[in-house]
XYZ file of C-alpha atoms in Angstrom:
693
model
C 0.000 0.000 0.000
C 1.573 3.281 -1.095
C 1.557 6.245 1.248
C -0.313 9.247 -0.152
C 1.329 12.611 -0.466
C 1.540 14.840 2.605
C -0.006 18.115 1.463
C 0.359 20.141 4.665
C 2.161 20.104 7.970
C 1.352 22.642 10.678
C 4.044 25.104 11.672
C 5.531 25.045 15.148
C 3.674 28.268 15.878
C 0.350 26.766 14.831
C 0.921 23.680 16.970
C 1.927 25.799 19.963
C -1.190 27.987 19.906
C -3.670 25.228 19.022
C -6.523 24.551 21.420
C -5.665 20.861 21.614
C -2.103 21.741 22.658
C -3.428 23.929 25.469
C -5.746 21.133 26.566
C -2.883 18.624 26.633
C -0.771 20.994 28.721
C -3.686 21.449 31.114
C -4.120 17.664 31.436
C -0.464 17.307 32.326
C -0.476 20.134 34.852
C -3.837 19.411 36.504
C -4.165 15.640 36.105
C -0.598 14.446 35.641
C -1.470 12.946 32.243
C 1.086 13.153 29.423
C 0.564 11.807 25.910
C 3.270 11.240 23.331
C 1.051 11.873 20.317
C -2.514 12.299 19.133
C -3.170 8.585 18.879
C -2.278 7.962 22.528
C -4.553 10.843 23.545
C -7.366 9.374 21.427
C -6.881 5.933 22.966
C -7.103 7.380 26.486
C -10.205 9.388 25.538
C -12.144 6.278 24.484
C -10.815 3.900 27.141
C -11.413 6.427 29.937
C -14.580 8.071 28.693
C -15.624 9.469 32.047
C -12.239 11.061 32.725
C -12.022 12.541 29.245
C -15.451 14.166 29.161
C -15.300 15.429 32.743
C -11.854 16.937 32.180
C -12.916 18.568 28.940
C -16.017 20.106 30.500
C -13.884 21.617 33.230
C -11.160 22.860 30.866
C -13.658 24.373 28.416
C -15.479 26.302 31.138
C -19.003 25.070 30.459
C -21.563 27.060 32.464
C -23.260 24.642 34.852
C -25.917 25.421 37.474
C -26.086 22.145 39.383
C -23.041 19.828 39.416
C -23.290 16.211 38.334
C -23.199 13.293 40.728
C -21.919 10.814 38.144
C -20.360 11.238 34.704
C -21.693 8.050 33.064
C -24.187 5.615 34.521
C -23.235 2.677 32.301
C -21.363 2.076 29.056
C -24.388 0.944 27.097
C -25.983 1.963 23.814
C -28.719 2.977 23.689
C -29.521 4.165 27.188
C -26.270 5.698 28.450
C -27.008 8.469 30.942
C -24.395 11.222 31.048
C -23.682 13.760 33.807
C -26.601 12.752 36.001
C -27.833 15.514 38.281
C -26.238 18.287 36.248
C -28.267 21.264 35.029
C -27.287 23.823 32.392
C -28.705 25.670 29.386
C -27.487 25.571 25.786
C -28.500 29.161 24.971
C -26.745 30.493 28.046
C -23.507 28.873 26.931
C -23.879 30.301 23.420
C -24.387 33.811 24.759
C -21.690 33.567 27.428
C -19.136 35.482 25.273
C -21.508 38.478 25.391
C -20.175 39.143 28.885
C -16.734 39.769 27.406
C -17.588 41.305 24.043
C -20.757 43.307 24.820
C -18.836 46.578 25.051
C -16.334 45.930 22.264
C -16.633 46.406 18.516
C -16.370 42.684 17.805
C -19.703 41.484 16.346
C -21.357 38.160 17.083
C -22.848 37.822 13.575
C -22.134 39.353 10.194
C -25.002 38.710 7.784
C -25.035 38.942 3.994
C -27.642 37.801 1.488
C -28.970 38.321 -2.006
C -31.798 40.340 -0.465
C -30.360 42.532 2.251
C -27.255 44.687 2.661
C -24.427 43.565 4.913
C -25.445 43.739 8.570
C -23.441 43.383 11.789
C -25.157 42.122 14.937
C -23.238 42.858 18.109
C -23.191 40.570 21.125
C -25.240 43.065 23.124
C -27.874 43.277 20.366
C -28.029 39.492 20.027
C -28.559 39.107 23.753
C -31.172 41.903 23.836
C -33.203 40.450 20.962
C -33.043 36.999 22.537
C -34.355 38.392 25.825
C -37.224 40.245 24.125
C -38.284 37.233 22.048
C -38.037 34.917 25.060
C -40.476 37.142 26.918
C -42.849 37.108 23.927
C -42.756 33.317 23.776
C -43.631 33.208 27.472
C -46.615 35.491 26.839
C -47.687 33.111 24.054
C -47.739 30.314 26.601
C -44.600 28.463 25.507
C -43.360 26.277 28.331
C -40.471 23.924 28.941
C -40.701 20.942 26.602
C -42.981 22.631 24.034
C -41.830 22.431 20.424
C -41.119 25.594 18.433
C -40.428 25.044 14.735
C -38.796 27.219 12.109
C -39.475 27.662 8.395
C -36.778 30.267 7.833
C -33.586 30.531 5.793
C -30.131 31.229 7.201
C -30.879 34.707 8.572
C -30.194 36.361 11.957
C -33.829 35.934 13.006
C -33.326 32.151 12.891
C -30.429 32.453 15.352
C -32.450 34.643 17.732
C -35.438 32.277 17.517
C -33.242 29.285 18.346
C -31.703 31.072 21.331
C -35.059 32.256 22.689
C -36.676 28.838 22.281
C -33.904 26.919 23.981
C -33.379 29.494 26.730
C -36.899 28.559 27.921
C -36.192 24.842 27.815
C -38.534 24.523 24.828
C -37.478 22.277 21.939
C -36.273 23.649 18.596
C -36.777 22.125 15.148
C -36.057 23.603 11.738
C -36.810 23.151 8.043
C -35.473 25.204 5.172
C -38.046 27.215 3.168
C -36.856 25.679 -0.098
C -38.493 22.450 1.096
C -41.995 21.690 -0.129
C -44.997 21.202 2.159
C -44.849 17.394 1.943
C -41.290 17.257 3.297
C -41.954 19.834 6.011
C -45.205 18.295 7.194
C -43.658 14.820 7.263
C -41.287 16.245 9.860
C -43.330 18.715 11.881
C -46.539 16.682 12.159
C -44.713 14.084 14.220
C -43.695 16.526 16.957
C -46.882 18.645 17.343
C -45.344 22.120 17.511
C -46.804 25.027 19.463
C -45.140 27.945 17.656
C -44.058 28.346 14.030
C -41.409 30.894 13.030
C -41.861 31.626 9.314
C -40.813 33.968 6.519
C -42.819 35.271 3.591
C -40.208 34.039 1.121
C -36.583 34.220 0.047
C -34.359 35.016 -2.920
C -32.069 32.416 -4.469
C -30.010 32.785 -7.616
C -31.611 36.151 -8.326
C -35.134 34.694 -8.266
C -37.783 35.460 -5.644
C -39.783 32.655 -4.047
C -42.963 33.626 -2.186
C -43.652 30.904 0.406
C -46.714 32.347 2.121
C -49.013 29.734 0.599
C -46.779 27.020 2.025
C -46.853 28.712 5.436
C -50.658 28.820 5.327
C -50.699 25.138 4.383
C -48.453 24.338 7.342
C -50.803 26.194 9.665
C -53.803 24.325 8.275
C -52.097 20.949 8.646
C -50.576 21.510 12.111
C -53.530 21.681 14.537
C -51.238 21.930 17.571
C -50.055 25.420 16.545
C -51.048 28.313 18.793
C -49.011 31.076 17.153
C -46.998 32.078 14.104
C -44.140 34.547 14.516
C -43.909 36.044 11.033
C -40.746 37.543 9.489
C -41.267 39.698 6.357
C -37.951 38.859 4.679
C -38.609 38.795 0.942
C -40.812 41.890 1.161
C -40.353 44.160 4.170
C -44.056 45.090 3.986
C -45.443 41.555 3.566
C -48.111 40.123 5.819
C -49.375 36.573 6.166
C -52.999 37.535 5.635
C -56.022 35.522 6.705
C -55.509 31.972 7.938
C -58.460 29.899 6.788
C -59.812 27.697 9.503
C -57.084 28.780 11.907
C -58.750 31.593 13.816
C -57.245 30.312 17.061
C -53.701 30.801 15.752
C -52.153 34.152 16.678
C -49.937 35.839 14.087
C -47.235 38.000 15.650
C -45.042 40.197 13.476
C -41.327 39.876 14.178
C -41.016 43.572 15.004
C -43.819 43.267 17.559
C -42.230 40.154 19.054
C -39.089 42.206 19.814
C -40.849 45.454 20.751
C -40.785 45.026 24.538
C -37.242 44.847 25.952
C -36.513 42.120 28.486
C -33.395 40.682 30.066
C -32.263 37.224 29.044
C -33.530 34.549 31.411
C -32.107 31.069 31.038
C -33.971 28.063 32.407
C -31.544 25.491 33.845
C -32.492 22.050 32.533
C -31.076 18.555 33.097
C -28.072 17.531 30.999
C -30.298 15.201 28.953
C -33.205 17.631 28.510
C -34.339 17.771 24.832
C -32.680 20.633 22.961
C -33.676 20.156 19.343
C -35.200 17.640 16.980
C -33.393 16.956 13.721
C -34.459 14.490 11.066
C -33.110 11.467 9.301
C -33.685 11.059 5.622
C -36.732 8.792 5.803
C -35.361 5.841 3.854
C -37.863 3.297 5.140
C -40.755 5.526 6.092
C -41.326 8.888 7.689
C -38.177 10.865 8.585
C -36.962 9.860 12.034
C -37.327 12.742 14.541
C -33.973 12.550 16.346
C -33.808 14.222 19.757
C -30.499 15.639 20.988
C -29.937 17.051 24.464
C -28.605 20.311 25.902
C -25.541 18.915 27.632
C -24.343 16.513 24.966
C -24.676 19.184 22.279
C -22.744 21.752 24.304
C -19.899 19.327 25.024
C -19.623 17.830 21.542
C -19.720 21.144 19.696
C -17.232 22.767 22.038
C -14.918 19.772 21.658
C -15.204 19.932 17.877
C -14.603 23.678 17.727
C -11.842 24.025 20.320
C -9.854 20.826 19.818
C -10.483 19.699 16.233
C -11.489 22.707 14.109
C -9.253 24.949 16.254
C -11.690 27.861 16.428
C -11.303 30.617 19.032
C -12.528 34.092 19.827
C -10.224 35.746 17.277
C -11.670 33.749 14.390
C -14.136 34.787 11.730
C -16.013 31.536 11.112
C -18.162 30.643 8.117
C -19.776 27.381 6.997
C -22.164 27.471 4.073
C -25.355 25.666 5.078
C -29.113 25.741 4.957
C -31.222 25.672 8.117
C -32.361 22.147 7.269
C -28.873 20.645 7.635
C -27.069 19.663 10.860
C -24.108 21.841 9.806
C -26.242 24.906 10.541
C -26.528 23.628 14.116
C -22.748 23.230 14.328
C -22.258 26.679 12.796
C -24.509 28.460 15.284
C -23.087 26.477 18.211
C -19.685 27.975 17.399
C -20.916 31.153 19.126
C -19.737 29.411 22.316
C -16.130 30.036 21.301
C -16.627 33.799 21.094
C -15.793 33.788 17.367
C -17.576 36.091 14.941
C -19.901 34.020 12.760
C -20.382 34.946 9.107
C -23.864 34.191 7.812
C -24.811 33.979 4.125
C -28.230 33.362 2.582
C -28.340 32.795 -1.141
C -26.915 30.839 -4.041
C -23.128 30.362 -3.729
C -22.941 30.216 -7.528
C -24.789 33.494 -8.173
C -23.932 35.620 -10.013
C -20.846 33.417 -10.431
C -18.665 30.977 -8.505
C -16.665 33.836 -7.019
C -19.432 34.799 -4.575
C -18.107 32.908 -1.555
C -14.484 33.695 -2.377
C -15.350 37.407 -2.479
C -17.021 36.927 0.900
C -13.838 35.325 2.243
C -11.727 38.215 0.971
C -14.069 40.987 2.091
C -14.692 39.587 5.566
C -11.163 38.307 6.183
C -12.463 34.830 6.948
C -10.133 32.671 9.004
C -12.304 29.536 8.688
C -14.293 28.818 5.538
C -16.610 25.784 5.423
C -17.729 24.612 1.974
C -18.857 21.376 0.315
C -17.165 18.876 -2.010
C -19.817 19.698 -4.618
C -18.834 23.382 -4.528
C -15.146 22.473 -4.713
C -15.882 20.261 -7.724
C -17.701 23.089 -9.511
C -14.792 25.457 -8.914
C -12.314 22.866 -10.162
C -14.321 22.195 -13.338
C -14.538 25.934 -13.971
C -10.742 26.149 -13.814
C -10.825 28.568 -10.890
C -7.693 29.546 -8.974
C -9.128 31.614 -6.120
C -5.704 32.468 -4.646
C -4.872 34.321 -7.885
C -8.169 36.210 -7.962
C -8.788 37.040 -4.302
C -6.844 37.972 -1.192
C -7.314 34.873 0.974
C -4.320 35.506 3.215
C -6.446 35.542 6.399
C -7.575 31.907 5.909
C -6.240 29.426 8.462
C -8.629 26.531 7.829
C -10.991 25.253 5.141
C -13.782 22.893 6.190
C -15.484 20.313 4.006
C -18.226 17.797 4.696
C -21.326 16.225 3.208
C -19.662 13.686 0.925
C -16.177 12.301 0.276
C -13.519 14.746 -0.911
C -11.315 13.316 -3.648
C -7.511 13.311 -3.745
C -7.680 15.794 -6.624
C -9.881 18.120 -4.582
C -7.397 18.033 -1.704
C -4.595 18.980 -4.082
C -6.683 21.734 -5.668
C -7.247 23.375 -2.283
C -3.520 23.572 -1.633
C -2.493 24.580 -5.152
C -5.349 26.914 -6.025
C -6.774 28.258 -2.752
C -4.076 28.485 -0.067
C -0.857 26.522 0.532
C -0.922 26.871 4.322
C -4.364 25.958 5.639
C -5.671 23.049 7.658
C -8.065 21.207 5.343
C -10.686 20.044 7.839
C -12.478 17.298 5.945
C -14.914 15.774 8.425
C -17.588 13.079 8.441
C -20.345 12.318 10.903
C -23.871 13.466 10.711
C -27.313 14.335 11.874
C -27.822 11.101 13.775
C -24.896 11.222 16.254
C -24.808 15.020 16.328
C -21.057 14.707 15.916
C -18.214 14.179 13.468
C -16.810 10.668 13.836
C -13.837 11.447 11.563
C -12.349 14.885 11.799
C -9.377 17.239 11.765
C -6.574 18.181 14.121
C -4.373 21.298 13.851
C -1.282 19.426 15.088
C -1.423 16.637 12.479
C -0.418 16.564 8.800
C -2.935 16.354 5.959
C -2.576 13.398 3.593
C -4.169 13.609 0.156
C -7.671 12.136 0.254
C -7.644 11.233 3.957
C -9.324 12.689 7.014
C -6.742 13.344 9.690
C -8.034 11.362 12.651
C -10.839 9.811 14.646
C -12.626 12.219 16.971
C -11.618 12.355 20.622
C -14.086 10.453 22.772
C -15.358 8.516 19.751
C -14.509 4.793 19.634
C -14.732 4.705 15.836
C -13.723 1.586 13.913
C -14.197 -0.108 10.548
C -15.843 -3.481 11.187
C -15.781 -6.513 8.949
C -18.798 -8.749 8.539
C -17.557 -10.737 11.545
C -17.870 -7.694 13.786
C -14.121 -7.281 14.264
C -12.063 -4.104 13.632
C -10.162 -3.732 10.375
C -7.107 -1.639 9.505
C -6.216 -0.968 5.902
C -9.446 -2.555 4.632
C -12.896 -1.170 3.914
C -15.544 -2.007 6.503
C -18.665 -0.676 8.162
C -18.194 2.554 10.137
C -19.142 1.823 13.731
C -18.852 3.509 17.097
C -18.244 0.978 19.865
C -18.767 3.241 22.900
C -21.425 5.828 23.780
C -20.919 9.553 23.162
C -22.782 12.336 25.035
C -24.188 13.781 21.798
C -25.884 10.592 20.621
C -29.684 10.798 20.376
C -31.651 10.701 23.597
C -34.471 8.990 21.697
C -36.707 9.429 18.665
C -39.773 11.564 19.306
C -42.810 9.299 19.693
C -40.730 6.100 19.733
C -42.175 5.000 23.070
C -40.613 1.545 23.233
C -37.287 2.532 21.651
C -37.587 -0.085 18.921
C -37.221 2.329 16.013
C -34.107 3.840 17.616
C -32.541 0.417 18.204
C -33.315 -0.825 14.701
C -31.789 2.302 13.158
C -28.286 1.833 14.547
C -27.842 -1.406 16.480
C -29.503 -4.201 14.503
C -26.419 -5.067 12.410
C -23.949 -5.499 15.278
C -26.160 -6.259 18.297
C -24.563 -7.036 21.625
C -24.087 -7.188 24.295
C -22.539 -4.733 23.987
C -24.458 -3.077 21.164
C -22.380 -1.266 18.555
C -23.571 1.801 16.618
C -23.532 1.154 12.837
C -23.517 4.438 10.984
C -24.125 3.316 7.397
C -20.840 4.399 5.751
C -18.044 2.386 4.161
C -14.826 3.306 5.985
C -11.139 2.508 5.665
C -8.776 3.335 8.526
C -5.034 3.422 7.893
C -2.214 3.662 10.406
C 0.014 6.597 9.509
C 3.071 7.629 11.559
C 1.183 10.389 13.373
C -2.366 8.998 13.651
C -4.953 6.667 12.163
C -6.379 8.423 9.111
C -9.734 7.745 7.484
C -11.384 7.568 4.073
C -15.143 7.306 3.518
C -16.236 5.266 0.504
C -19.894 6.293 0.381
C -23.077 5.004 1.952
C -23.456 1.356 2.880
C -27.252 1.666 3.042
C -29.870 3.153 0.740
C -29.776 6.688 2.126
C -29.349 9.259 -0.638
C -26.432 11.655 -0.190
C -27.356 14.349 -2.664
C -24.686 17.072 -2.897
C -23.960 16.628 0.800
C -27.609 16.581 1.934
C -28.887 13.223 3.130
C -32.389 12.327 1.990
C -34.568 9.262 2.040
C -36.064 7.312 -0.801
C -39.525 7.086 0.711
C -40.047 10.830 0.264
C -39.568 10.486 -3.486
C -41.739 7.393 -3.742
C -44.682 9.177 -2.158
C -44.588 11.820 -4.894
C -43.637 9.673 -7.896
C -46.134 6.912 -7.259
C -49.041 9.347 -7.145
C -48.761 9.599 -10.944
C -51.383 7.463 -12.647
C -48.855 6.385 -15.247
C -46.456 4.990 -12.594
C -47.167 1.589 -11.054
C -43.991 1.278 -9.000
C -40.615 2.959 -8.605
C -37.076 2.617 -7.306
C -34.491 5.343 -6.700
C -30.739 4.860 -6.289
C -27.953 7.365 -5.612
C -24.718 6.409 -7.325
C -22.410 8.774 -5.441
C -19.352 6.805 -4.382
C -15.865 7.812 -3.298
C -16.195 11.427 -4.283
C -17.853 10.838 -7.631
C -20.373 13.448 -8.542
C -23.831 12.409 -7.434
C -25.965 10.656 -10.065
C -29.492 10.094 -8.865
C -31.320 7.497 -10.971
C -35.086 7.051 -10.799
C -36.494 3.791 -12.179
C -40.239 3.585 -12.823
C -42.577 0.746 -13.737
C -44.961 2.294 -16.250
C -48.636 1.421 -16.220
C -49.941 0.643 -19.683
C -53.191 2.394 -20.630
C -56.069 0.605 -18.934
C -53.791 -1.619 -16.821
C -53.983 -1.757 -13.027
C -50.614 -3.348 -12.224
C -49.009 -2.451 -8.916
C -46.917 -3.941 -6.166
C -44.900 -7.141 -6.115
C -44.575 -8.709 -9.520
C -45.841 -5.585 -11.265
C -44.595 -5.486 -14.818
C -44.702 -2.682 -17.296
C -43.331 -1.672 -20.704
C -39.650 -0.800 -20.760
C -36.543 -0.679 -22.880
C -34.042 -3.423 -22.184
C -31.224 -2.503 -19.814
C -28.624 -2.075 -22.553
C -30.831 0.301 -24.569
C -31.618 2.304 -21.433
C -27.914 2.658 -20.696
C -27.432 4.061 -24.200
C -29.993 6.789 -23.504
C -33.226 5.181 -24.725
C -34.873 5.533 -21.320
C -38.343 4.361 -22.360
C -40.005 7.296 -20.577
C -42.107 9.822 -22.457
C -40.365 13.235 -22.221
C -43.567 14.968 -21.111
C -44.114 12.467 -18.284
C -40.470 12.737 -17.294
C -40.759 16.517 -17.026
C -43.962 16.300 -14.983
C -42.253 13.938 -12.532
C -39.217 16.208 -12.217
C -41.401 19.283 -11.720
C -43.443 17.538 -9.013
C -40.329 16.480 -7.099
C -38.858 19.969 -7.326
C -42.081 21.655 -6.207
C -43.263 19.261 -3.511
C -39.904 18.238 -2.075
C -36.903 20.294 -3.221
C -34.509 20.793 -6.111
C -32.115 18.343 -4.450
C -34.661 15.547 -4.862
C -34.727 15.872 -8.650
C -33.071 12.840 -10.298
C -30.533 13.078 -13.082
C -32.507 10.636 -15.219
C -35.703 8.591 -15.239
C -35.677 5.077 -16.693
C -38.550 2.687 -17.427
C -37.987 -0.806 -16.022
C -40.168 -3.905 -16.260
C -40.392 -4.437 -12.479
C -38.899 -3.405 -9.144
C -36.779 -6.073 -7.407
C -38.308 -6.966 -4.042
C -37.760 -9.245 -1.087
C -40.168 -11.979 -0.103
C -41.758 -9.558 2.339
C -42.191 -6.922 -0.342
C -39.330 -4.536 0.472
C -37.658 -2.775 -2.425
C -34.077 -3.959 -2.900
C -32.410 -0.540 -3.051
C -29.027 -1.491 -1.579
C -28.416 -4.560 -3.793
C -29.365 -2.597 -6.918
C -27.022 0.197 -5.865
C -24.164 -2.271 -5.397
C -24.752 -3.774 -8.841
C -24.833 -0.352 -10.494
C -21.553 0.515 -8.759
C -19.939 -2.506 -10.371
C -20.137 -5.219 -7.741
C -20.851 -8.782 -8.972
C -24.488 -9.776 -8.748
C -23.729 -12.823 -6.583
C -21.945 -10.535 -4.095
C -24.802 -8.034 -4.113
C -28.008 -10.031 -3.692
C -29.289 -13.450 -2.728
C -31.780 -14.324 -5.452
C -33.361 -16.963 -3.231
C -34.529 -14.217 -0.906
C -36.284 -12.364 -3.719
C -39.941 -12.473 -4.638
C -39.052 -11.813 -8.313
C -35.419 -12.909 -8.862
C -35.491 -12.366 -12.627
C -36.111 -8.641 -12.084
C -32.470 -8.117 -11.097
C -31.279 -9.109 -14.594
C -32.363 -5.766 -16.099
C -30.008 -3.925 -13.730
C -27.136 -6.322 -14.395
C -27.476 -5.627 -18.132
C -27.855 -1.896 -17.521
C -24.716 -1.774 -15.348
C -22.658 -3.747 -17.852
C -23.713 -1.484 -20.712
C -22.926 1.677 -18.699
C -19.510 0.312 -17.758
C -18.786 -0.585 -21.358
């Protein structure tokens, strides 16, 4: 096995001032613990979980109201109870830097968008608006444990709404306004929200999108709502208007919600009190409403920022994200470090691919978080940002959402900046953490993430449930982490939670299976990591994870479609290719379900572009997916197939089909004896062979 090129090594000065270096010095001075290298520190952090997390909480200065009686009740998953007896508040920890910066010129947020001029929000203003909105929510009857949901883009009002909601001990949940009503309702209906924060619309790529009809639909379909806090963002004079059949729902204008000043009041809650609900992709049904807690989120995000991403109060931190992605939660949580957060709402490619690079130059960004898809676009366009923009302030570039190729690594160092930490990380919505991450004291190898996260017992498992080095296996976490989900909302017996992560490698002890292919390699300084794509049927579309069931609900409403199958062919940094396969219903036919057969081209003809789908029907399907779900759900192509491969119990065989289309032998991909219609797989074998040829 050849060793990849080392693209970057940190300077002595960078190592000396890094947060992880300061933490190691503190461990030695206060605990008498010395570690020769990162790997020995990582090993201690996962073998002595209680000592690691307790020491980090103390070193990081987390604001706690009531001390804990025990760090970890038992090393079990699910069901680990962390920091029992402790009380704290997430919002209080985010606003803690206001004590230091309230009377300085250093802003908390700098906001830019396609709609509004550049705006700075100082720490004192952020705290004041949070206090005023908190008081308004109290007057609206919001109490601890109530759910407040957001249908807003990445704007300052979303930050204030999150802080006010969580300061009360209420539970936050968010969806981006580019999502259609089906996707949003699939999420929000499950959690019965009390308050909806909503905008009138947004601008993206120079086009305006009025979303008031969607907001009205949400109000109609969410009977638990008592109030809407309305932000006129697209049009400063917009109003929501009459709400049919929702006379009991109060509509409060944002300006009125902030009109009465009030001091911030933070409700201390238990360490494991629900903080927010985020959502899985909904591969096998409705999106899973994943509940994360106050304490685990504070600890994990502080650890990530201070030790791995190396962010501090002198940084100007940016990560491009929508409010429907877990990276927005990480971005806003970085307020805890005292850094200034840069906030951008709009299309990063409008009016051209220089938009974010101009932002980096203008705002003197020190940390710039982007996606592999954006990097790929810049590479294909032949961009050399370092020659076009002054990026001298950059210290780190973040990347997540999908694998970053070797070529992309090299492009960053040759075309963006030769002396930055390339923080390529991988984790996700489910654990609320990055399993594989960066470290400012380690080198960067082409195509490899620098290390496993501290406190995360991350391994690549073979089929026998044993760790692998130098081979591709299933990404697992063998020990609990404080940020792991408390539970799924409404999952009263915990079965859905268990089946989501622990059914492949059940215990005792149970092992978390994440659903990624992973290879770990021992390098001289640490164990590095490479992700090889999803090992399940979750769609990873340009860095946003989505589920197949959402698409099926829309596609199979078409009278012409009897059945369907969708597969994402992203793998090892390849550009995403989302393929939709449909079983067409012949005029007058009523075929559906297992064994359904319809007219189709053979697999070889389909691979050559003769898809067998009428162009008008294809366009109607694409338009419906874009309108009812989002632009990210729109497939690259639609193919007619004779039938959908299914198991004996009727489940669609998404994963085996995906493996075949990625070039794996059919006998390694599926057991035909377990299929209800084994001959159906032959179409995909022919299709894959023709595409490869």
